[in-house]
Short mmCIF file of C-alpha atoms and ligand atoms in Angstrom, two decimals:
data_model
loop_
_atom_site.label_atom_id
_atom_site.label_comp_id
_atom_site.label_asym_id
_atom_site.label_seq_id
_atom_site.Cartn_x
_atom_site.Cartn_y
_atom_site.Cartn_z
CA UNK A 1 0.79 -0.88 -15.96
CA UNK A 2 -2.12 -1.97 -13.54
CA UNK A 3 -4.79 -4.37 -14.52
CA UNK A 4 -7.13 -6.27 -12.47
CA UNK A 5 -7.43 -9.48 -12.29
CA UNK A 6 -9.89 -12.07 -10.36
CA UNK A 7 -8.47 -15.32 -9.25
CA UNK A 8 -10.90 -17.21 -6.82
CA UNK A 9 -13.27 -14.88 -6.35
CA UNK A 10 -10.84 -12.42 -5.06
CA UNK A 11 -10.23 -9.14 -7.39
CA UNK A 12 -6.76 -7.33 -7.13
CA UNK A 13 -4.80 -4.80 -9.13
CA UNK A 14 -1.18 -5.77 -9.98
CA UNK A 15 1.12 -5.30 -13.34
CA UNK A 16 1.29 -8.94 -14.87
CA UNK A 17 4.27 -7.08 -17.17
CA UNK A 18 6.55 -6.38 -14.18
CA UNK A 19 6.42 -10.13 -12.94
CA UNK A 20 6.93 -11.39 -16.35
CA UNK A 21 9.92 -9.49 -16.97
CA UNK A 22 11.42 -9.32 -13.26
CA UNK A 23 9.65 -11.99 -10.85
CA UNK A 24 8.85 -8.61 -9.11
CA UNK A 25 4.76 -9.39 -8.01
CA UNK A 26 2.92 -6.40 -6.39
CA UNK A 27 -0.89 -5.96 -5.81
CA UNK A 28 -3.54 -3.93 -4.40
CA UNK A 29 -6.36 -5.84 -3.08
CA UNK A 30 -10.45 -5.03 -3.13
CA UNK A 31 -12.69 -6.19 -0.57
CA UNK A 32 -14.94 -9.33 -1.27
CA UNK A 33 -13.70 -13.08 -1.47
CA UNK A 34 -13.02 -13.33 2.27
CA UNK A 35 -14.59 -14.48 5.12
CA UNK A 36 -14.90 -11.26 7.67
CA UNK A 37 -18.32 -10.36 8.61
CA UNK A 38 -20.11 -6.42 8.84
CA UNK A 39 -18.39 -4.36 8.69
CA UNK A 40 -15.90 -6.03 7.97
CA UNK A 41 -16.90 -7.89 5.04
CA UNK A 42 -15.49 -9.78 3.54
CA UNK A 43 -11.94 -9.89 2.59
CA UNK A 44 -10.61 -7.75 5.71
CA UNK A 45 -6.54 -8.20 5.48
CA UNK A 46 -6.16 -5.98 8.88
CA UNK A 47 -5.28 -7.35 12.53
CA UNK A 48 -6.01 -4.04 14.30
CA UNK A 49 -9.49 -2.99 13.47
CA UNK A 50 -11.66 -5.46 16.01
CA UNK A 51 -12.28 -8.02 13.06
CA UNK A 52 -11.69 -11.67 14.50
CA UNK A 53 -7.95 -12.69 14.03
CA UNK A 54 -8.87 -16.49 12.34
CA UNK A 55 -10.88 -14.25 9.99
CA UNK A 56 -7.86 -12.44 8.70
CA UNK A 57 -5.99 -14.87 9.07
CA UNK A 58 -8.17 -17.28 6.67
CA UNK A 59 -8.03 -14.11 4.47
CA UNK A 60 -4.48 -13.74 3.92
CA UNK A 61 -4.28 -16.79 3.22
CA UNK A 62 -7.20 -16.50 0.25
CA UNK A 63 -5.36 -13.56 -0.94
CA UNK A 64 -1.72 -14.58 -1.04
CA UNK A 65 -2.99 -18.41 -2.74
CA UNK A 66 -4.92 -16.24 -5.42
CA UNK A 67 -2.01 -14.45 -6.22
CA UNK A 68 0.24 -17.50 -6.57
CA UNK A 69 1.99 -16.64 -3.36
CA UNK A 70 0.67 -18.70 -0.74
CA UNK A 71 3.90 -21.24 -0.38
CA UNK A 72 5.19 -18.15 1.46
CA UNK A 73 2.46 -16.75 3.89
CA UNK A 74 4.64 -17.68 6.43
CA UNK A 75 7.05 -15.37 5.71
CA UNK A 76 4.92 -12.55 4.94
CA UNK A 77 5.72 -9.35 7.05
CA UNK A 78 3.59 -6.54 8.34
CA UNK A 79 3.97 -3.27 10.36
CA UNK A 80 2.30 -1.63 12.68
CA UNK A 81 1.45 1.68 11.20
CA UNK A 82 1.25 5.00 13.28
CA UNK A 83 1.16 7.82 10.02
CA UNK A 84 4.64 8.37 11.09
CA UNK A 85 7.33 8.82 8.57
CA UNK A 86 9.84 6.14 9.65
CA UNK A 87 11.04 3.81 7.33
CA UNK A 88 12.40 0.14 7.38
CA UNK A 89 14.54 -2.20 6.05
CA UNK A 90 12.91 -5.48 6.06
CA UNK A 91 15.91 -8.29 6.07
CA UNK A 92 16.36 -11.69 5.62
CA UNK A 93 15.89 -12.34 9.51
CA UNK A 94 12.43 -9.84 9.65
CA UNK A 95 10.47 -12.75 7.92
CA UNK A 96 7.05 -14.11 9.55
CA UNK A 97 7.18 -10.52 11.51
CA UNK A 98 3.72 -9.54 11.87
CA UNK A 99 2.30 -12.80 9.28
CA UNK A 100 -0.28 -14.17 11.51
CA UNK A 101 -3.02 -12.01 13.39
CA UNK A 102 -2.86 -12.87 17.13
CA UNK A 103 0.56 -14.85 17.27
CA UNK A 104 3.71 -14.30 18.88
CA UNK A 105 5.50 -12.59 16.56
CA UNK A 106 4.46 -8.93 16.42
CA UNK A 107 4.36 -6.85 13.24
CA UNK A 108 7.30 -4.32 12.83
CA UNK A 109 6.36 -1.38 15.41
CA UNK A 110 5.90 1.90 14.51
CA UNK A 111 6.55 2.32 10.95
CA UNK A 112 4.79 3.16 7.82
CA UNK A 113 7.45 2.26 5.03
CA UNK A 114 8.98 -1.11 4.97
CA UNK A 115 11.40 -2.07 2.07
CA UNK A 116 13.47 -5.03 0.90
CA UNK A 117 15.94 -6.73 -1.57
CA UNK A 118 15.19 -10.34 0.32
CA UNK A 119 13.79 -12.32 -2.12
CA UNK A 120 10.52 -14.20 -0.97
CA UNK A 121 9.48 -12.00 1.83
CA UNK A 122 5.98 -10.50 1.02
CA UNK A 123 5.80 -7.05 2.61
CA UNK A 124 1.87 -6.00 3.24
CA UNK A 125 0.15 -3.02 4.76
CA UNK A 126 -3.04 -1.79 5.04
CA UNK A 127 -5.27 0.89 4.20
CA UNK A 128 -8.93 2.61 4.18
CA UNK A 129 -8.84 5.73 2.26
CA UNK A 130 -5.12 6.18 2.78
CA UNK A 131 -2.96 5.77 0.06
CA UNK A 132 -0.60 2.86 -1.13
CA UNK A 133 2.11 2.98 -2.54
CA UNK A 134 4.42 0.06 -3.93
CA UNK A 135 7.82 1.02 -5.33
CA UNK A 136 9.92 -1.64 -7.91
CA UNK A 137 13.12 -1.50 -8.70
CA UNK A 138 13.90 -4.01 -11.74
CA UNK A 139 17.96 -4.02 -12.04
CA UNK A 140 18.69 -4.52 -8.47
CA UNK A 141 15.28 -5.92 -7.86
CA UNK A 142 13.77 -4.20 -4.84
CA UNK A 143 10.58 -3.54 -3.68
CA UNK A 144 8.62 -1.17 -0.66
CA UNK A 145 5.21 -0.89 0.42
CA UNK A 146 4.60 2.89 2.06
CA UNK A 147 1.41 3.97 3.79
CA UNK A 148 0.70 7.68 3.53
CA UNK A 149 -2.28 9.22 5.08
CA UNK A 150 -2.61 13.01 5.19
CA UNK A 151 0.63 13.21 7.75
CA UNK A 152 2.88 10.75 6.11
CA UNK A 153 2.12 12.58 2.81
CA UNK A 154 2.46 16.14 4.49
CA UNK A 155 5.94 14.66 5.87
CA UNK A 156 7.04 13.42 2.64
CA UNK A 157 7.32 9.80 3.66
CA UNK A 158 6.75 8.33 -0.20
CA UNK A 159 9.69 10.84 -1.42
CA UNK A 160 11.45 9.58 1.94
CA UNK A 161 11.34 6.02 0.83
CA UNK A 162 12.69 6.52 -2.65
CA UNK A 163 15.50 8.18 -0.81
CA UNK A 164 15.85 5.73 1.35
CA UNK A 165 16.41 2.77 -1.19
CA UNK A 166 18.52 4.87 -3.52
CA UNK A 167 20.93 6.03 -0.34
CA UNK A 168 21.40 1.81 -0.42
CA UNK A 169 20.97 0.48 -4.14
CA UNK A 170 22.56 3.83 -5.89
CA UNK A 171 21.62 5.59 -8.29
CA UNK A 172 18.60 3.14 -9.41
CA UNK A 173 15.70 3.30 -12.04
CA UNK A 174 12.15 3.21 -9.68
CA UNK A 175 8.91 2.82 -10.64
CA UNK A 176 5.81 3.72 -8.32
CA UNK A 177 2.62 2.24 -8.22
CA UNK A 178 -0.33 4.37 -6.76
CA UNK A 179 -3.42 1.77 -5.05
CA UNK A 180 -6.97 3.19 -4.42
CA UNK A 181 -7.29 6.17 -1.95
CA UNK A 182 -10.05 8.54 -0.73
CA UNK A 183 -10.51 11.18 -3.78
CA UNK A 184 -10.16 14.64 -3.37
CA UNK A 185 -14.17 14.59 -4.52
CA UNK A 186 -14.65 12.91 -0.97
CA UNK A 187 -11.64 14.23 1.13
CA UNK A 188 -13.40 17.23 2.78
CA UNK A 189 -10.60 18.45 5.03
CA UNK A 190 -10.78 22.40 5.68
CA UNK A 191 -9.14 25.15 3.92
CA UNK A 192 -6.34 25.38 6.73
CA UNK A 193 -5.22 22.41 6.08
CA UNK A 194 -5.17 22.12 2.20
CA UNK A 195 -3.79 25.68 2.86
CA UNK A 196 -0.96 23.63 4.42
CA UNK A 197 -0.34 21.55 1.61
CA UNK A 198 -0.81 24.41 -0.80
CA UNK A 199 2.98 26.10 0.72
CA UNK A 200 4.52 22.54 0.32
CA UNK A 201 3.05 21.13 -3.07
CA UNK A 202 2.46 23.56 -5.79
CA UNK A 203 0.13 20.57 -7.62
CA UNK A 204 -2.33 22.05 -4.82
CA UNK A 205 -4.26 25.09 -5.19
CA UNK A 206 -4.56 27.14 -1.74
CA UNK A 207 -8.39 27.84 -2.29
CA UNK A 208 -9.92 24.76 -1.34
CA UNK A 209 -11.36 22.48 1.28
CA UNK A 210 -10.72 18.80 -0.22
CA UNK A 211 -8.00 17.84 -0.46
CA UNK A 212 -5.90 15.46 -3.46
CA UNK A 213 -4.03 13.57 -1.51
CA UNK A 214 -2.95 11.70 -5.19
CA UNK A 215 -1.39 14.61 -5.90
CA UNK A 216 0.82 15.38 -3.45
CA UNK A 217 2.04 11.58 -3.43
CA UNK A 218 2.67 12.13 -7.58
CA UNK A 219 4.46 15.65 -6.58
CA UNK A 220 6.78 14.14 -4.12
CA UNK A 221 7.41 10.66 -6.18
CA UNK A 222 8.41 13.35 -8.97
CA UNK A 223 10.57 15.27 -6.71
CA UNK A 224 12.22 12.22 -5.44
CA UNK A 225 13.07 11.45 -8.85
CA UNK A 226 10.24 8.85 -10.23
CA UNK A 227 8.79 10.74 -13.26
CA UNK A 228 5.00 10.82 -13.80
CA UNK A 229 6.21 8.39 -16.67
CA UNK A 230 6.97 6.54 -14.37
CA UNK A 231 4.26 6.08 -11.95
CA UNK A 232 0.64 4.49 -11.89
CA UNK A 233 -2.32 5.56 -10.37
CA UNK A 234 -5.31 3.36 -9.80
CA UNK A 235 -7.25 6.48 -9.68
CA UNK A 236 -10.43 5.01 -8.14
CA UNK A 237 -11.68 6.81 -5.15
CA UNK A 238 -12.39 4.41 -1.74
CA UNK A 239 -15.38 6.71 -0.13
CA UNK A 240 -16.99 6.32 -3.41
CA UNK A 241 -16.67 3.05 -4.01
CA UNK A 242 -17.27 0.74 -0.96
CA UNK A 243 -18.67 -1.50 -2.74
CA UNK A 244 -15.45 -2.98 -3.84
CA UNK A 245 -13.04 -1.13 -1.27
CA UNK A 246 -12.70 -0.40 2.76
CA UNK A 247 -13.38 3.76 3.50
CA UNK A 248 -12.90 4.71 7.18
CA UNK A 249 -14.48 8.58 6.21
CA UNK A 250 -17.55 6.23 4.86
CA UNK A 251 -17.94 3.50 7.02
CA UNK A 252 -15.98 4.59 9.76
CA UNK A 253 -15.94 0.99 11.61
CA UNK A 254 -14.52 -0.84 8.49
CA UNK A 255 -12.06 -3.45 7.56
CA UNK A 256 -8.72 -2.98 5.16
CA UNK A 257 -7.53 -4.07 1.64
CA UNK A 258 -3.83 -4.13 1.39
CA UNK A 259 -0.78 -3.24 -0.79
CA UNK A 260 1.54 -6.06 -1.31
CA UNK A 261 4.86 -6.79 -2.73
CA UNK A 262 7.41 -9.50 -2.97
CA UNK A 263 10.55 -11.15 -5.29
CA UNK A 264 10.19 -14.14 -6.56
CA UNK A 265 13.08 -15.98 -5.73
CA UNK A 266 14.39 -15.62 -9.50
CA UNK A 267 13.88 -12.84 -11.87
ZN1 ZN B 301 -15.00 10.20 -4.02
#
């Protein structure tokens, strides 16, 4: 289950249950307790939007130490998301990849779903009005952070990544966690397009033009085999609420809060 919590002035969604029983620590951030200026402000978690990189970096920082995992912000890794549907493995040797904004090592190119079993390697990735998902797996204790936007959910890329893990770990329990996103009450996107969606998802009904992009994520975590029962959903809309969360269809020039994930190195 999600709660929020505030630890240092820094507000973030996680499931205090999951850690407790597993050492399995997942959040979604909001967006004040940082440092970032307009429009980024303040807690801005992104490299790539034209915030300054000591800024994020200073952020991270704040928001891995609130969450009691700042002995390994070294280690954290990022990607560099493209609304693609390719999936990684993160392993032992991918740690640090993408950590620090503006240093040598580059985040993992071109990939919207990262995953790992490697204990104490945080996987992050960001988002404005996208939507996050974070994927547990208790027994063999694994873990992904997946970014799906309108193509990565068209594509399937959540259902994808549950695929992906159980092609590796077997046959596996899963449970999916669902971060803020844009609502469909703000997600305006033509009736062509949800038209799309309507002939893939049957959770969306062909005579509209917003958009539930929640819904199509819950559809294909369902198909893949995670039962509503066994997924979360913030349920808090991004365009509506900027007050505590980054909305490019909003703000357009705006910074990103972040889902995160990592083992603890025991259960
Ligand atoms: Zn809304």
């Amino acid at each position: 289950m999600l709660t929020r919590a505030v630890n240092d002035g820094i507000a973030y969604h996680t499931d205090a249950e999951l850690l407790g029983e597993s050492g399995i620590r997942i959040a979604f951030s909001e967006r004040y307790g940082g440092v970032s200026s307009a429009p980024y402000d303040t807690l801005n978690l992104a490299a790539h939007v034209g915030d300054e990189d000591a800024a994020v970096n200073e952020n991270r920082r704040r928001f891995m130490s609130a969450l009691g995992a700042g002995a390994y912000a070294d280690r954290l890794v990022t990607a560099e998301q493209i609304h693609g549907a390719s999936i990684v493995r993160v392993l032992g040797e991918d740690a640090g990849r993408g950590a620090r904004a503006g240093e040598l090592q580059p985040p993992i190119p071109g990939t919207d779903a990262i995953w790992t079993t490697e204990p104490v390697t945080p996987l992050m990735l960001f988002f404005a009005d996208c939507v996050p998902v974070v994927i547990a797996c208790v027994s063999t204790r694994a873990i992904a952070v997946v970014h799906a936007g309108w193509r990565g959910a068209y594509a399937g890329i959540v259902g994808a990544t549950v695929r992906a893990m159980r092609a590796e770990l077997g046959d596996v329990e899963l449970t999916a966690y669902v971060g803020s996103h844009i609502g469909s009450c703000c997600y305006e996107v033509g009736p062509a397009l949800v038209s799309q969606f309507a002939s893939m998802f049957v959770t969306i009904p062909r005579a509209s033009d917003h958009l539930d992009l929640g819904a199509v994520v819950a559809e294909d975590l369902d198909r893949a085999g995670i039962s509503r029962e066994r997924q979360w959903h913030l349920e808090i809309c991004t365009a509506h609420n900027t007050n505590r969360f980054y909305s490019y269809r909003a703000e357009s020039r705006a910074g990103r809060h972040c889902a995160f994930a990592m083992l603890e190195p025991q259960p």
